[in-house]
Short mmCIF file of C-alpha atoms and ligand atoms in Angstrom, two decimals:
data_model
loop_
_atom_site.label_atom_id
_atom_site.label_comp_id
_atom_site.label_asym_id
_atom_site.label_seq_id
_atom_site.Cartn_x
_atom_site.Cartn_y
_atom_site.Cartn_z
CA MET F 1 47.21 -41.03 13.67
CA PRO F 2 46.66 -37.83 11.67
CA ASP F 3 46.13 -34.68 13.74
CA LYS F 4 42.52 -33.90 14.46
CA ILE F 5 41.31 -30.72 12.77
CA ASP F 6 39.67 -28.15 15.02
CA ARG F 7 36.01 -27.70 14.17
CA TYR F 8 34.02 -24.48 14.21
CA ALA F 9 30.45 -23.78 13.12
CA VAL F 10 27.58 -21.33 13.18
CA PHE F 11 24.40 -22.60 14.86
CA GLY F 12 21.12 -21.03 13.81
CA ASN F 13 17.72 -21.61 12.28
CA PRO F 14 17.45 -20.82 9.45
CA VAL F 15 21.15 -20.94 8.67
CA ALA F 16 21.47 -22.32 5.13
CA HIS F 17 22.25 -18.91 3.64
CA SER F 18 24.79 -17.93 6.29
CA LYS F 19 27.91 -16.32 4.88
CA SER F 20 29.99 -17.23 7.94
CA PRO F 21 31.50 -20.42 6.36
CA PHE F 22 32.57 -18.32 3.35
CA ILE F 23 34.17 -15.69 5.61
CA HIS F 24 35.95 -18.07 7.99
CA ALA F 25 37.31 -20.22 5.15
CA ARG F 26 39.00 -17.09 3.81
CA PHE F 27 40.31 -16.07 7.23
CA ALA F 28 41.75 -19.58 7.71
CA ALA F 29 43.43 -19.58 4.29
CA GLN F 30 44.82 -16.09 4.81
CA THR F 31 46.32 -16.87 8.23
CA GLY F 32 47.39 -20.45 7.45
CA GLN F 33 45.15 -21.92 10.17
CA LYS F 34 43.93 -25.51 9.83
CA LEU F 35 40.27 -25.72 10.73
CA THR F 36 36.82 -26.46 9.39
CA TYR F 37 33.80 -24.13 9.68
CA THR F 38 30.28 -25.22 8.78
CA ALA F 39 26.72 -23.89 9.09
CA GLU F 40 24.52 -26.14 11.24
CA ARG F 41 20.76 -25.92 11.49
CA VAL F 42 19.63 -26.54 15.07
CA GLU F 43 16.03 -27.38 15.93
CA PRO F 44 14.24 -25.34 18.60
CA GLY F 45 14.73 -26.97 22.01
CA ASP F 46 17.89 -28.81 20.91
CA PHE F 47 20.44 -26.01 21.29
CA GLU F 48 22.12 -27.17 24.50
CA ASN F 49 22.36 -30.80 23.30
CA ALA F 50 23.64 -29.70 19.90
CA VAL F 51 26.45 -27.67 21.55
CA ALA F 52 27.37 -30.64 23.76
CA ARG F 53 27.46 -33.00 20.75
CA PHE F 54 29.63 -30.55 18.85
CA ALA F 55 31.97 -30.18 21.83
CA ARG F 56 32.40 -33.97 22.06
CA ASN F 57 33.33 -34.09 18.36
CA ASP F 58 36.36 -31.79 18.31
CA GLY F 59 34.27 -28.62 18.34
CA LYS F 60 36.40 -25.71 19.56
CA GLY F 61 34.13 -22.77 18.98
CA LEU F 62 30.73 -21.66 17.75
CA ASN F 63 29.06 -18.63 16.34
CA VAL F 64 25.44 -18.39 17.37
CA THR F 65 22.78 -16.61 15.38
CA VAL F 66 19.00 -16.16 15.37
CA PRO F 67 17.17 -17.47 17.41
CA PHE F 68 19.73 -18.87 19.86
CA LYS F 69 21.80 -15.88 21.06
CA GLN F 70 19.90 -15.59 24.36
CA GLU F 71 20.09 -19.36 24.96
CA ALA F 72 23.83 -19.23 24.33
CA TRP F 73 24.04 -16.44 26.92
CA GLN F 74 22.30 -18.69 29.46
CA LEU F 75 24.46 -21.68 28.57
CA ALA F 76 27.82 -19.93 28.98
CA ALA F 77 28.74 -20.08 32.67
CA ARG F 78 31.47 -17.48 32.07
CA LYS F 79 31.09 -14.49 29.79
CA SER F 80 32.90 -11.33 28.72
CA ALA F 81 31.59 -8.10 30.22
CA ARG F 82 30.35 -6.95 26.80
CA ALA F 83 28.36 -10.20 26.29
CA ASP F 84 26.99 -10.03 29.79
CA ARG F 85 25.70 -6.52 29.22
CA ALA F 86 24.35 -7.33 25.74
CA GLY F 87 22.25 -10.20 27.14
CA ALA F 88 23.24 -12.20 24.08
CA VAL F 89 26.17 -14.38 23.03
CA ASN F 90 27.19 -14.76 19.39
CA THR F 91 30.55 -16.45 20.05
CA LEU F 92 31.25 -19.50 22.22
CA ILE F 93 34.71 -20.78 23.05
CA ILE F 94 34.52 -24.47 23.90
CA HIS F 95 37.16 -25.17 26.56
CA ASP F 96 35.79 -28.59 27.41
CA THR F 97 32.65 -30.62 26.79
CA ASP F 98 30.80 -28.75 29.55
CA ASP F 99 32.89 -25.58 29.82
CA TYR F 100 31.84 -22.79 27.48
CA TYR F 101 32.90 -19.14 27.49
CA GLY F 102 30.53 -16.64 25.89
CA ASP F 103 31.36 -13.42 24.08
CA ASN F 104 29.52 -10.99 21.83
CA THR F 105 31.38 -9.54 18.85
CA ASP F 106 28.43 -7.84 17.09
CA GLY F 107 28.97 -4.42 18.66
CA ILE F 108 32.70 -4.25 18.06
CA GLY F 109 32.00 -5.44 14.50
CA LEU F 110 29.65 -2.52 13.88
CA VAL F 111 31.96 0.02 15.50
CA ARG F 112 35.02 -1.18 13.55
CA ASP F 113 33.10 -1.05 10.29
CA LEU F 114 31.94 2.50 11.01
CA THR F 115 35.14 3.91 12.46
CA ILE F 116 37.87 2.03 10.55
CA ASN F 117 36.38 0.89 7.23
CA HIS F 118 34.22 4.01 6.78
CA ALA F 119 36.55 6.33 8.72
CA LEU F 120 33.76 7.91 10.79
CA ASP F 121 34.74 9.81 13.91
CA LEU F 122 31.74 9.39 16.20
CA GLU F 123 33.03 11.52 19.05
CA GLY F 124 30.59 14.35 19.74
CA LYS F 125 28.19 13.14 17.04
CA SER F 126 24.43 12.58 17.32
CA ILE F 127 23.47 8.97 16.66
CA LEU F 128 19.99 7.58 16.02
CA ILE F 129 19.44 3.85 16.12
CA VAL F 130 16.07 2.57 14.93
CA GLY F 131 14.80 -0.63 16.58
CA ALA F 132 15.01 -1.99 20.10
CA GLY F 133 15.33 -5.76 19.69
CA GLY F 134 18.19 -8.13 20.44
CA ALA F 135 20.33 -6.86 17.54
CA VAL F 136 20.25 -3.30 18.91
CA ARG F 137 20.87 -4.31 22.54
CA GLY F 138 24.11 -5.99 21.39
CA VAL F 139 25.60 -2.82 19.90
CA ILE F 140 24.67 -0.08 22.40
CA GLU F 141 27.62 -0.38 24.79
CA PRO F 142 30.32 -0.28 22.04
CA LEU F 143 28.50 2.61 20.31
CA LEU F 144 28.42 4.62 23.53
CA GLY F 145 32.11 3.79 23.92
CA THR F 146 32.89 5.90 20.84
CA GLY F 147 31.94 9.05 22.80
CA PRO F 148 28.93 10.36 20.86
CA ALA F 149 27.17 13.52 22.03
CA SER F 150 23.93 11.53 22.19
CA LEU F 151 22.44 8.16 21.30
CA THR F 152 18.72 8.10 20.56
CA ILE F 153 16.93 4.77 20.35
CA ALA F 154 13.64 4.98 18.44
CA ASN F 155 11.28 2.06 18.16
CA ARG F 156 7.80 1.28 16.79
CA THR F 157 6.95 0.01 20.28
CA LYS F 158 8.15 2.99 22.30
CA ALA F 159 8.23 1.18 25.67
CA LYS F 160 11.02 -1.13 24.45
CA ALA F 161 13.19 1.82 23.38
CA VAL F 162 12.66 3.55 26.73
CA GLN F 163 13.53 0.32 28.58
CA LEU F 164 16.75 -0.13 26.56
CA ALA F 165 17.76 3.47 27.18
CA ASN F 166 17.18 2.98 30.92
CA ASP F 167 19.24 -0.22 30.91
CA PHE F 168 22.29 1.63 29.49
CA ALA F 169 21.77 5.06 31.06
CA ASP F 170 24.88 4.69 33.23
CA LEU F 171 27.12 4.54 30.14
CA GLY F 172 26.31 7.82 28.42
CA GLN F 173 23.74 10.24 27.03
CA ILE F 174 21.00 7.88 25.79
CA VAL F 175 17.26 8.40 25.27
CA GLY F 176 14.42 6.18 24.02
CA CYS F 177 11.42 7.37 21.98
CA GLY F 178 8.73 6.35 19.52
CA LEU F 179 9.06 6.68 15.73
CA ASP F 180 6.91 9.84 15.70
CA GLU F 181 8.71 11.74 18.42
CA PHE F 182 11.71 13.28 16.68
CA GLY F 183 10.42 16.84 16.89
CA GLY F 184 12.23 17.95 13.71
CA ASN F 185 15.68 16.81 14.93
CA SER F 186 18.25 15.49 12.47
CA PHE F 187 21.21 13.18 13.18
CA ASP F 188 24.84 12.70 12.06
CA LEU F 189 24.52 8.90 11.96
CA ILE F 190 21.34 6.87 11.51
CA ILE F 191 21.51 3.10 11.99
CA ASN F 192 18.66 0.80 11.02
CA GLY F 193 18.69 -2.03 13.55
CA THR F 194 15.15 -3.25 12.93
CA SER F 195 14.33 -6.53 11.22
CA ALA F 196 12.10 -4.62 8.75
CA SER F 197 14.62 -4.93 5.88
CA LEU F 198 14.42 -8.72 6.11
CA ARG F 199 10.84 -8.47 4.89
CA GLY F 200 11.45 -5.64 2.45
CA GLU F 201 9.74 -3.20 4.81
CA LEU F 202 10.68 0.31 5.88
CA PRO F 203 10.04 1.75 9.35
CA PRO F 204 8.03 4.98 8.92
CA LEU F 205 10.71 7.67 9.34
CA PRO F 206 10.44 11.39 8.50
CA GLY F 207 12.90 12.74 5.91
CA THR F 208 13.74 15.58 8.33
CA LEU F 209 16.00 13.12 10.23
CA ILE F 210 18.58 13.49 7.46
CA HIS F 211 20.81 16.51 6.83
CA ALA F 212 23.47 17.02 4.16
CA SER F 213 26.22 15.18 6.07
CA THR F 214 24.15 12.36 7.60
CA PHE F 215 25.69 8.89 7.29
CA CYS F 216 23.11 6.07 7.07
CA TYR F 217 23.82 2.44 7.93
CA ASP F 218 21.62 -0.65 7.62
CA MET F 219 22.82 -3.43 9.92
CA MET F 220 21.41 -5.89 7.39
CA TYR F 221 23.57 -6.90 4.43
CA ALA F 222 22.17 -7.27 0.96
CA PRO F 223 23.39 -7.21 -2.64
CA GLU F 224 20.65 -4.69 -3.48
CA PRO F 225 19.97 -1.55 -1.43
CA THR F 226 17.38 -2.24 1.29
CA PRO F 227 14.21 -0.08 1.55
CA PHE F 228 15.93 1.87 4.37
CA MET F 229 18.97 2.51 2.16
CA ARG F 230 16.80 3.67 -0.75
CA TRP F 231 14.86 5.97 1.60
CA ALA F 232 18.10 7.44 2.94
CA GLN F 233 19.43 8.04 -0.58
CA GLN F 234 16.21 9.76 -1.62
CA CYS F 235 16.39 12.00 1.45
CA GLY F 236 19.88 13.17 0.47
CA ALA F 237 22.11 11.32 2.96
CA ARG F 238 25.85 11.90 2.46
CA GLN F 239 26.60 8.17 2.38
CA VAL F 240 24.48 5.03 2.69
CA VAL F 241 25.91 1.58 3.38
CA ASP F 242 24.75 -1.90 4.33
CA GLY F 243 26.03 -4.25 7.03
CA THR F 244 28.41 -6.42 4.97
CA GLY F 245 31.40 -4.88 6.73
CA MET F 246 29.84 -5.45 10.17
CA LEU F 247 29.29 -9.11 9.33
CA VAL F 248 32.93 -9.60 8.36
CA GLU F 249 34.26 -7.55 11.29
CA GLN F 250 32.26 -9.48 13.91
CA ALA F 251 33.52 -12.70 12.31
CA ALA F 252 37.12 -11.43 12.46
CA GLU F 253 36.77 -10.71 16.17
CA SER F 254 35.39 -14.24 16.76
CA PHE F 255 38.30 -15.66 14.76
CA ARG F 256 40.77 -13.67 16.83
CA ILE F 257 39.21 -14.89 20.07
CA TRP F 258 39.38 -18.53 18.92
CA ARG F 259 42.71 -18.60 17.08
CA GLY F 260 44.72 -15.74 18.59
CA CYS F 261 45.43 -14.07 15.26
CA THR F 262 43.67 -11.21 13.52
CA PRO F 263 42.77 -11.65 9.85
CA ALA F 264 42.74 -8.78 7.35
CA THR F 265 39.11 -7.91 6.73
CA ALA F 266 39.21 -5.62 3.67
CA PRO F 267 39.87 -8.39 1.09
CA VAL F 268 37.17 -10.57 2.66
CA ILE F 269 34.59 -7.77 2.62
CA GLU F 270 35.35 -7.26 -1.06
CA ALA F 271 35.14 -11.01 -1.81
CA LEU F 272 31.84 -11.25 0.07
CA ARG F 273 30.33 -8.34 -1.85
CA GLU F 274 31.32 -10.03 -5.12
CA GLN F 275 29.87 -13.33 -3.92
CA LEU F 276 26.54 -11.70 -2.96
CA GLN F 277 26.42 -10.03 -6.36
CA LEU F 278 27.07 -13.34 -8.15
CA GLU F 279 24.33 -15.05 -6.16
CA THR F 280 21.83 -12.35 -7.11
CA GLU F 281 22.74 -12.52 -10.79
CA SER F 282 22.38 -16.32 -10.91
CA ARG F 283 18.90 -16.19 -9.32
P1 ATR Q 1 16.38 -8.79 16.35
O1 ATR Q 1 16.95 -9.88 17.18
O2 ATR Q 1 16.73 -8.87 14.88
O3 ATR Q 1 16.63 -7.43 16.91
P2 ATR Q 1 13.70 -8.62 17.40
O4 ATR Q 1 14.24 -8.74 18.79
O5 ATR Q 1 12.47 -9.39 17.02
O6 ATR Q 1 14.80 -9.03 16.33
O7 ATR Q 1 13.47 -7.05 17.11
C1 ATR Q 1 13.02 -6.60 15.87
C2 ATR Q 1 13.02 -5.06 15.88
O8 ATR Q 1 12.63 -4.58 14.59
C3 ATR Q 1 12.03 -4.46 16.88
O9 ATR Q 1 12.58 -3.26 17.35
C4 ATR Q 1 10.80 -4.21 15.99
O10 ATR Q 1 9.94 -3.24 16.49
P3 ATR Q 1 8.83 -3.62 17.65
O11 ATR Q 1 9.60 -3.70 18.92
O12 ATR Q 1 7.87 -2.50 17.63
O13 ATR Q 1 8.25 -4.94 17.22
C5 ATR Q 1 11.46 -3.75 14.73
N1 ATR Q 1 10.64 -3.89 13.51
C6 ATR Q 1 10.40 -5.01 12.81
N2 ATR Q 1 9.67 -4.75 11.71
C7 ATR Q 1 9.42 -3.41 11.71
C8 ATR Q 1 8.73 -2.51 10.84
N3 ATR Q 1 8.12 -2.94 9.73
N4 ATR Q 1 8.72 -1.20 11.16
C9 ATR Q 1 9.32 -0.74 12.27
N5 ATR Q 1 10.00 -1.54 13.14
C10 ATR Q 1 10.06 -2.85 12.85
#
């Protein structure tokens, strides 16, 4: 009998445009690992059954994306400390048909993109993160781990930002506020963690947030600059980037957890940027 090939997938809804199969196929080729990785659309209410079916059919690991990250957190009986704290799981290791381990690689993906790929030293810096949803919760602990002077969470619904800041107050200097409460302060790093870019929207932010050496980061990835990126450019930010690197870095950490080897991310980030560009041009 031929050896069974280990199966991996990303579960989400919608998931058709996921770039994870593209990324993991390149990681597998680069490291000589035999595996398959597909994008699977899961219907609401079917997540637990879909994971169990996948586990029975040679499934070894899953990435989990919107809207199932909280369900994956509940499903995983054992979790890493970072996933536990994030309240969300984006990576499942399937040990057995009913034995799943949960991890969250989003935060480390963001931090590696910022500190390694973009060579930012965040120690002693002032960081502003806009948004207070699940995506932001997942990155707070690793961001605080870089030793910033302060982390400000600003959100349209102020109460959510204040709650998040309270939840992580033991880990560092962190405050929550509304979008109109900056009091003329500017920041060294501004991260857009809202879902506004998905709809081509821009959170209402004052230009005074940006000074001549501010670095601006949109956690969303896109072939064209997002409204947040265009705003940051117009306000004179030193550098403005999207989340393509974060996407590849979180995938690399998942791959390492599953396969025990670390792929090189730079060539895959470049290939993904080219792919996104091609897809835009052919539209
Ligand atoms: P995700 O899992 O992507 O974080 P979410 O939990 O629904 O999604 O959170 C979306 C975040 O984007 C929230 O912080 C939301 O602000 P509210 O809490 O006030 O809803 C923010 N957001 C979405 N669209 C926005 C917009 N047009 N302007 C400002 N903030 C926006």
